[in-house]
PDB file of C-alpha atoms in Angstrom:
ATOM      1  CA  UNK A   1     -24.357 -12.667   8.647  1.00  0.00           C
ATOM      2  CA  UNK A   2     -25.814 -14.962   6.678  1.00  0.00           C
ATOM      3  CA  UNK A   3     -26.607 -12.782   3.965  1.00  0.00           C
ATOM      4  CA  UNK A   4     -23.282 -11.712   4.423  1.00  0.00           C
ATOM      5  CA  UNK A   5     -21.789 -14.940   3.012  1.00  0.00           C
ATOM      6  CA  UNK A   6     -23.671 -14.783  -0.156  1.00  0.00           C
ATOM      7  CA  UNK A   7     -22.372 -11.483  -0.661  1.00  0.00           C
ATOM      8  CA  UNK A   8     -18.437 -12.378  -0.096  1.00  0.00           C
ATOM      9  CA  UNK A   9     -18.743 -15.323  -2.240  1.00  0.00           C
ATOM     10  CA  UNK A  10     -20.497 -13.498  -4.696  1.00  0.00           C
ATOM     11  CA  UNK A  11     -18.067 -10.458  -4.507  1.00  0.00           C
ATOM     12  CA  UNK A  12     -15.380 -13.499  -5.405  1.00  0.00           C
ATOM     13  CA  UNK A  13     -16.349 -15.153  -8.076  1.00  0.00           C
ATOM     14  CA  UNK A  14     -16.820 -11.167  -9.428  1.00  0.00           C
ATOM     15  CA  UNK A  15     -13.347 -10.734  -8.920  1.00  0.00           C
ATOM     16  CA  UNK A  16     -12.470 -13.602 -10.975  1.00  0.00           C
ATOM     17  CA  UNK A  17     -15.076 -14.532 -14.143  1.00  0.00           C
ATOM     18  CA  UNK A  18     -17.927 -12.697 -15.740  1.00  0.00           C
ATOM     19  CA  UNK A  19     -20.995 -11.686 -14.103  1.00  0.00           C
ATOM     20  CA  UNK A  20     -23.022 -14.017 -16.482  1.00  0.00           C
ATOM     21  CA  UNK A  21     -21.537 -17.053 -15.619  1.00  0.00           C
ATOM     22  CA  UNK A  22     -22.751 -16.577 -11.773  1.00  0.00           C
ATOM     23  CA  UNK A  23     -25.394 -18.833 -10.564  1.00  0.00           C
ATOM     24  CA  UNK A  24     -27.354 -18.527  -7.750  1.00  0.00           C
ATOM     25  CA  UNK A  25     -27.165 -22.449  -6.989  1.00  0.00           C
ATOM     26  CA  UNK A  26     -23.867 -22.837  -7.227  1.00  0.00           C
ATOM     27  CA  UNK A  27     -23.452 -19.475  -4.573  1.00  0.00           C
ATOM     28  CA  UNK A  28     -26.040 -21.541  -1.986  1.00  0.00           C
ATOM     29  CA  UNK A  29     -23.862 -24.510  -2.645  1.00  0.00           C
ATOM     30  CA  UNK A  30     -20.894 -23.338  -1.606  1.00  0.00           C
ATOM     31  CA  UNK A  31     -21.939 -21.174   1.115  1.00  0.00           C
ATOM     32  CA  UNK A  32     -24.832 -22.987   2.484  1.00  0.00           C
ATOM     33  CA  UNK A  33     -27.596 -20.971   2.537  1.00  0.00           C
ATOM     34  CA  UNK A  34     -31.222 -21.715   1.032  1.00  0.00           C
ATOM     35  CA  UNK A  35     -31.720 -20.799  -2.466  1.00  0.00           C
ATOM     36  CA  UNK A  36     -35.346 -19.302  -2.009  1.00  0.00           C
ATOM     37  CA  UNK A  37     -33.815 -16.936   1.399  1.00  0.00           C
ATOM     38  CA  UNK A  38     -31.484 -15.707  -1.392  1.00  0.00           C
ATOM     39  CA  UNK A  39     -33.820 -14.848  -3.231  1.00  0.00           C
ATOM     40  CA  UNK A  40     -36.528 -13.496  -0.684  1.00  0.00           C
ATOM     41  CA  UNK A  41     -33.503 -11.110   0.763  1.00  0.00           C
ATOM     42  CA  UNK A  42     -32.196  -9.861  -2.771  1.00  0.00           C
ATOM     43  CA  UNK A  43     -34.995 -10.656  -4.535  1.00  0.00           C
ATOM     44  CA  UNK A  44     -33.460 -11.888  -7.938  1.00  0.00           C
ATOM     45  CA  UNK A  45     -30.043 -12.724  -9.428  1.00  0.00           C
ATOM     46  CA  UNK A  46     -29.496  -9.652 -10.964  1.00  0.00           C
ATOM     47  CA  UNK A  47     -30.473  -8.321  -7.133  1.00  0.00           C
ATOM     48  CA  UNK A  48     -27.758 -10.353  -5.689  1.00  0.00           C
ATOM     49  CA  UNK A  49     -25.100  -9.350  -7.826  1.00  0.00           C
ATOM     50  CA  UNK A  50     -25.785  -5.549  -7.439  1.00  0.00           C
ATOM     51  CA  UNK A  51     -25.526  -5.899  -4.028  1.00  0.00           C
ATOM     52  CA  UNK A  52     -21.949  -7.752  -4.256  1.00  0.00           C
ATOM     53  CA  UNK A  53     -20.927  -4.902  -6.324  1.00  0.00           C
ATOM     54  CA  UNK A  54     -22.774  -2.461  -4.157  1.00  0.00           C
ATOM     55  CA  UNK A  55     -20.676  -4.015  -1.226  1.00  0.00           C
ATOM     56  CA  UNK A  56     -17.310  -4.135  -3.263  1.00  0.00           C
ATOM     57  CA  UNK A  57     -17.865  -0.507  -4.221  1.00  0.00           C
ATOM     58  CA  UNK A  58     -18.281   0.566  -0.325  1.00  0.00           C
ATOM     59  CA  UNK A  59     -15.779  -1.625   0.932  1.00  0.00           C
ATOM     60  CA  UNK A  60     -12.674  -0.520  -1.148  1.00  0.00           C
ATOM     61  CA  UNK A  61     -13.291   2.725   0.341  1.00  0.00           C
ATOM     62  CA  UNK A  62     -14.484   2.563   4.329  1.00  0.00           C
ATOM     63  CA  UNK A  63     -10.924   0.944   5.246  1.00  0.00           C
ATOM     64  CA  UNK A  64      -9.002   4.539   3.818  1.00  0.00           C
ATOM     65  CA  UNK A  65     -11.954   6.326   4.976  1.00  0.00           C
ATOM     66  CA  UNK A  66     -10.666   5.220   8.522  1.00  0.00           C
ATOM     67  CA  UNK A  67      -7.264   5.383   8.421  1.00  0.00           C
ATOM     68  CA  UNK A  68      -7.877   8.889   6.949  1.00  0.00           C
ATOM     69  CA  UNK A  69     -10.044   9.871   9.201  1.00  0.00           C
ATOM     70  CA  UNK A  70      -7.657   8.092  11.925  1.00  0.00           C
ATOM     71  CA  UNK A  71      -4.684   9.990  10.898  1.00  0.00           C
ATOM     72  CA  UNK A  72      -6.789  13.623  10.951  1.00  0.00           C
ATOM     73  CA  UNK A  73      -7.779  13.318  14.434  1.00  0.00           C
ATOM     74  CA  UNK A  74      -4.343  11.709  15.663  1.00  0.00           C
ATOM     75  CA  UNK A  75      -2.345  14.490  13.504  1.00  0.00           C
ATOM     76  CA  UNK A  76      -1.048  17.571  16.348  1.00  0.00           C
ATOM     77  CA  UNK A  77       0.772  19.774  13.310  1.00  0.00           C
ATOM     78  CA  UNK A  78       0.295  20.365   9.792  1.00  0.00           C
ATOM     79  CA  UNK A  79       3.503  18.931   9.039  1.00  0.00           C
ATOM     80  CA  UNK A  80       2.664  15.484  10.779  1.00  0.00           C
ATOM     81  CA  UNK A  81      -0.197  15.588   9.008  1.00  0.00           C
ATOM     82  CA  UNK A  82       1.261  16.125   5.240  1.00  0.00           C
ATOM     83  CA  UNK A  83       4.037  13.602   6.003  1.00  0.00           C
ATOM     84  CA  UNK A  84       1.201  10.753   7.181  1.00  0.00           C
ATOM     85  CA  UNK A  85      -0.981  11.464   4.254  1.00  0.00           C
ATOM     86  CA  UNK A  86       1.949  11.340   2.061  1.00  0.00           C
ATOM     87  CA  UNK A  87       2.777   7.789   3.420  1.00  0.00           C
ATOM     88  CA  UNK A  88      -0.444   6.773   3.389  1.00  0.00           C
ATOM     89  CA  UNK A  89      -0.686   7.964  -0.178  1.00  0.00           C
ATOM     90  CA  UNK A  90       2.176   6.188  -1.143  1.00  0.00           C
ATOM     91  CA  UNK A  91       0.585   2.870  -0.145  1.00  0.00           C
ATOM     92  CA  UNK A  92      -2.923   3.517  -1.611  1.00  0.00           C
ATOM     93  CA  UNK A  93      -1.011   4.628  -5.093  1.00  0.00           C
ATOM     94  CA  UNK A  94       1.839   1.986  -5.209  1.00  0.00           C
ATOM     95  CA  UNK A  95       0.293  -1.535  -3.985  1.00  0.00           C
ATOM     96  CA  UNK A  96      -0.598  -4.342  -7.043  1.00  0.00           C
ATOM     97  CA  UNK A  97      -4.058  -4.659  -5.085  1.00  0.00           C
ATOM     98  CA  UNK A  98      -5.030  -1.385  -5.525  1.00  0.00           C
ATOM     99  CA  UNK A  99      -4.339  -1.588  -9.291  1.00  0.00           C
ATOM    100  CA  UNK A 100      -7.482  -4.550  -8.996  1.00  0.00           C
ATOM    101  CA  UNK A 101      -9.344  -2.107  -6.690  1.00  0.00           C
ATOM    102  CA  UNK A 102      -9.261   0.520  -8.997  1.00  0.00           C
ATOM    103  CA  UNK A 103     -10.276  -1.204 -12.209  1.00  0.00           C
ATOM    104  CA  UNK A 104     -13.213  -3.036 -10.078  1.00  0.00           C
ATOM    105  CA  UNK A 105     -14.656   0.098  -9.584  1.00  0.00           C
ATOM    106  CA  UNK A 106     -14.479   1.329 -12.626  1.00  0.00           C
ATOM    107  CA  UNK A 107     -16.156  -2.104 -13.827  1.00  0.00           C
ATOM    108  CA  UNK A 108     -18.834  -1.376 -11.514  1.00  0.00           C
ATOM    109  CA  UNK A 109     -19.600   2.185 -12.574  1.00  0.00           C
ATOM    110  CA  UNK A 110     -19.351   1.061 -16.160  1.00  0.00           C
ATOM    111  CA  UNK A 111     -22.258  -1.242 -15.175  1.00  0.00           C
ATOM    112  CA  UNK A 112     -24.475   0.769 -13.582  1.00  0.00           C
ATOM    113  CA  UNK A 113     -24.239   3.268 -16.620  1.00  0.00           C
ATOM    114  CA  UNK A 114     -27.153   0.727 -17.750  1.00  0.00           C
ATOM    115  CA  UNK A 115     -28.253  -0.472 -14.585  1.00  0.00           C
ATOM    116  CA  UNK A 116     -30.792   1.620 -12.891  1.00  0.00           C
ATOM    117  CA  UNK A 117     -31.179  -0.122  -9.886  1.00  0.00           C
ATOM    118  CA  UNK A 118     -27.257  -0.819  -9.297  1.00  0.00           C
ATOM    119  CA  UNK A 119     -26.653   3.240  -9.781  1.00  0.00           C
ATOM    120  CA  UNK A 120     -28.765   4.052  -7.713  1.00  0.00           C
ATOM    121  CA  UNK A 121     -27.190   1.607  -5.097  1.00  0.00           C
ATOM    122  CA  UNK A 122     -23.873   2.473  -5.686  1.00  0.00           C
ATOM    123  CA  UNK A 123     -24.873   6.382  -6.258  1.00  0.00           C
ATOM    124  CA  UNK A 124     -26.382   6.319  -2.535  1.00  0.00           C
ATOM    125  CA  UNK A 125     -22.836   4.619  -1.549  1.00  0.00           C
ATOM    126  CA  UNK A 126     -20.945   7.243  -3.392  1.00  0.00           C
ATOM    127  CA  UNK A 127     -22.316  10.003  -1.628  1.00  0.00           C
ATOM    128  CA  UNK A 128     -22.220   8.254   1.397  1.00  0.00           C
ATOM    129  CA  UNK A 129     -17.984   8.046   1.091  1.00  0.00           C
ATOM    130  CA  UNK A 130     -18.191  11.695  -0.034  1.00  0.00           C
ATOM    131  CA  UNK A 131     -20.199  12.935   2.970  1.00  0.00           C
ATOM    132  CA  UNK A 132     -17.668  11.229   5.351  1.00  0.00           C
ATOM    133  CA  UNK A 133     -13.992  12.510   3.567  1.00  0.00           C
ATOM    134  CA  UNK A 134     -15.838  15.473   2.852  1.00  0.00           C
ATOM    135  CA  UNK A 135     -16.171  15.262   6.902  1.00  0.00           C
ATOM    136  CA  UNK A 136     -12.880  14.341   8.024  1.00  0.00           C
ATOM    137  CA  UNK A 137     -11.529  17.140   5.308  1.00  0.00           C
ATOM    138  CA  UNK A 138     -13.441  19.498   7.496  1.00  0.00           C
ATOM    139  CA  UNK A 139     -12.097  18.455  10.701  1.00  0.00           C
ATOM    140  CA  UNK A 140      -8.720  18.798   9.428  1.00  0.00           C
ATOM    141  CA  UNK A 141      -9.952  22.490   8.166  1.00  0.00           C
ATOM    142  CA  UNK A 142     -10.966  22.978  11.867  1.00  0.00           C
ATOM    143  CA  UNK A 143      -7.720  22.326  13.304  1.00  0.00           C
ATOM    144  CA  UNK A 144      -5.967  24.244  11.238  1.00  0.00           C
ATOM    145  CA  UNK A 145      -4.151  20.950   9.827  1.00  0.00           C
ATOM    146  CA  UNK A 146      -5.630  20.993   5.840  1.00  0.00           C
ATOM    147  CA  UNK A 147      -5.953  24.503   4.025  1.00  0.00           C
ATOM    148  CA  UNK A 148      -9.288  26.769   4.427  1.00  0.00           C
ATOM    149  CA  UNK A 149      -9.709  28.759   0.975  1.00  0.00           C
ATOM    150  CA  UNK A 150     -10.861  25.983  -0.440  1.00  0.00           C
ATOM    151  CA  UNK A 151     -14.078  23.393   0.287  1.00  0.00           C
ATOM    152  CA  UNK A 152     -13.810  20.532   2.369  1.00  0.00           C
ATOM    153  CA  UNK A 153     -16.013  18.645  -0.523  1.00  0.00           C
ATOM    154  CA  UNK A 154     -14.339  20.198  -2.692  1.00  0.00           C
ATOM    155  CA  UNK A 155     -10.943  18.956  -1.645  1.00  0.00           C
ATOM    156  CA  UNK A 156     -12.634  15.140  -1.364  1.00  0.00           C
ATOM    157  CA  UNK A 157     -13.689  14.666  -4.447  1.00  0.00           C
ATOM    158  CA  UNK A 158     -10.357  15.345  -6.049  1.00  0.00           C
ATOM    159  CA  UNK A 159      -8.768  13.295  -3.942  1.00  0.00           C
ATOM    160  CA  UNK A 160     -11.554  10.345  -4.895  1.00  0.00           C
ATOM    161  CA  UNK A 161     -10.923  11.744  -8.428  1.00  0.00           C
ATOM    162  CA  UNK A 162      -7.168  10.830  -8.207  1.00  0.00           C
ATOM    163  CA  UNK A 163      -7.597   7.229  -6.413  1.00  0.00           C
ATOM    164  CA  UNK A 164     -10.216   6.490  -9.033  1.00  0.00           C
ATOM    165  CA  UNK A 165      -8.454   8.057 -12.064  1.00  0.00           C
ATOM    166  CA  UNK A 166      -5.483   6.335 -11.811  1.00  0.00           C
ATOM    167  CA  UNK A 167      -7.111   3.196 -13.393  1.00  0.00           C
ATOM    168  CA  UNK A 168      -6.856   5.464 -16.554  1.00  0.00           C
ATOM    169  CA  UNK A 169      -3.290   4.730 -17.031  1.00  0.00           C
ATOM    170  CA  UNK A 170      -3.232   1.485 -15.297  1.00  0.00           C
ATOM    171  CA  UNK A 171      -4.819   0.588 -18.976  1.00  0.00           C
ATOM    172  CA  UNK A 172      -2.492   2.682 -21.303  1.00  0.00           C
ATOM    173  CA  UNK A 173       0.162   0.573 -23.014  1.00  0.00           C
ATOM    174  CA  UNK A 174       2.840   2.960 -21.688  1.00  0.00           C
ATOM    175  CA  UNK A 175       2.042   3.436 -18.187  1.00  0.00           C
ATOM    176  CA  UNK A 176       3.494   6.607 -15.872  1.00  0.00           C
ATOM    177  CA  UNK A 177       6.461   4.450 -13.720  1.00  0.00           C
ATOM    178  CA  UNK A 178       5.386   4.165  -9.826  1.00  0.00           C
ATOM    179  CA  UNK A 179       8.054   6.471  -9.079  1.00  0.00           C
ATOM    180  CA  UNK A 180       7.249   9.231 -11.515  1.00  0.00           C
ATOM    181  CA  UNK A 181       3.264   8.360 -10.208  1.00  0.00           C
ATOM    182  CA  UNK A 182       4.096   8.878  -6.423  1.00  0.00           C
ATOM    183  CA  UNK A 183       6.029  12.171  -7.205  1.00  0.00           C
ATOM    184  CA  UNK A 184       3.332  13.787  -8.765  1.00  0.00           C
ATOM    185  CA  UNK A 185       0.838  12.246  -6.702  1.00  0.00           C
ATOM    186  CA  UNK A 186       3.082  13.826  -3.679  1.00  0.00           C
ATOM    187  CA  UNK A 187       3.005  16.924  -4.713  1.00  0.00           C
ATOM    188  CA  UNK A 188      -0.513  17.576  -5.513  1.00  0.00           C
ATOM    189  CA  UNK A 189      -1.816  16.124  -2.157  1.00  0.00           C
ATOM    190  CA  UNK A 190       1.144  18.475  -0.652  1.00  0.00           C
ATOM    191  CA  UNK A 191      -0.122  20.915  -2.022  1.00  0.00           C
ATOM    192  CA  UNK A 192      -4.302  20.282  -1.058  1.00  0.00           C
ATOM    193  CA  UNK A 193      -3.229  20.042   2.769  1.00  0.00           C
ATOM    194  CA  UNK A 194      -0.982  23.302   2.779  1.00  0.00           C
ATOM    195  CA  UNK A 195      -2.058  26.850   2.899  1.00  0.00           C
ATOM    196  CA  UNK A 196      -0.864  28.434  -0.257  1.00  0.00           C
TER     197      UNK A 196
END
């Protein structure tokens, strides 16, 4: 718990100024714990910091991970099923926070492109989130809710793939409208869930 402090405040001063301009003092300061148990657990700044991201990484993902996973075992007909992921979809596509989610990961993938230690965190993480949708994919392939000719992983990645890609034209200067987003966004997870 302690530990966990450092982390959150970290994570929030990430979420609002440059990595380099975090100090490790000013984190004890305002949360309070001992400057040399920060660095004994983490073992350096650069160690704190890649565990804030490590932890913003997971985190964005374990709350749709359950509800996912929530709505798959809750779900008594494919149609229920389509029509709750397509809500639920809606959300995760349309909401101004998950424009900041999405570019956040992408900022820490971009760093760990030259951070060994920080890939390997967040790699370990990665395959962590895949293991579980790739999971409750399955489950859904069990009951006869989500379509069986193809993977389970298969079908998890490329719905990561679309949460995460959609940073890609959060950044273009002519952005696809919400609307025309959540159509196409629709259709394509409509289309994953149903037998062909």
């Amino acid at each position: 718990p302690v530990m966990q402090a450092v982390l959150d405040e970290v994570a929030l001063r990430l979420r609002t100024t440059d990595e380099s301009l975090i100090r490790i003092p000013d984190i004890c300061e305002a949360t309070g714990v001992n400057y040399g148990s920060v660095y004994h657990h983490f073992g350096s700044r650069e160690g704190v910091i890649d565990a804030a991201y490590d932890f913003m990484f997971t985190k964005f993902m374990e709350e749709d991970i359950e509800s996912l996973r929530h709505l798959v075992s809750t779900a008594t007909s494919r149609t229920q099923l389509v029509q709750g992921a397509l809500a639920y979809f809606d959300t995760i596509h349309d909401a101004p926070e998950r424009r900041d989610q999405r570019a956040m990961r992408w900022r820490i993938v971009a760093a760990a492109l030259t951070r060994p230690a920080l890939r390997d965190l967040i790699g370990a993480s990665q395959t962590r989130i895949t293991s579980e949708l790739t999971s409750i994919v399955s489950q859904g392939q069990e009951g006869g809710l989500i379509r069986r000719d193809l993977t389970a992983r298969s079908i998890a990645v490329l719905l990561l793939a679309s949460l995460i890609g959609r940073v890609l034209d959060d950044v273009s200067t002519s952005p696809i409208p919400d609307a025309e987003w959540r159509q196409t966004a629709r259709t394509s997870f409509a289309a994953l869930l149903t037998e062909p």
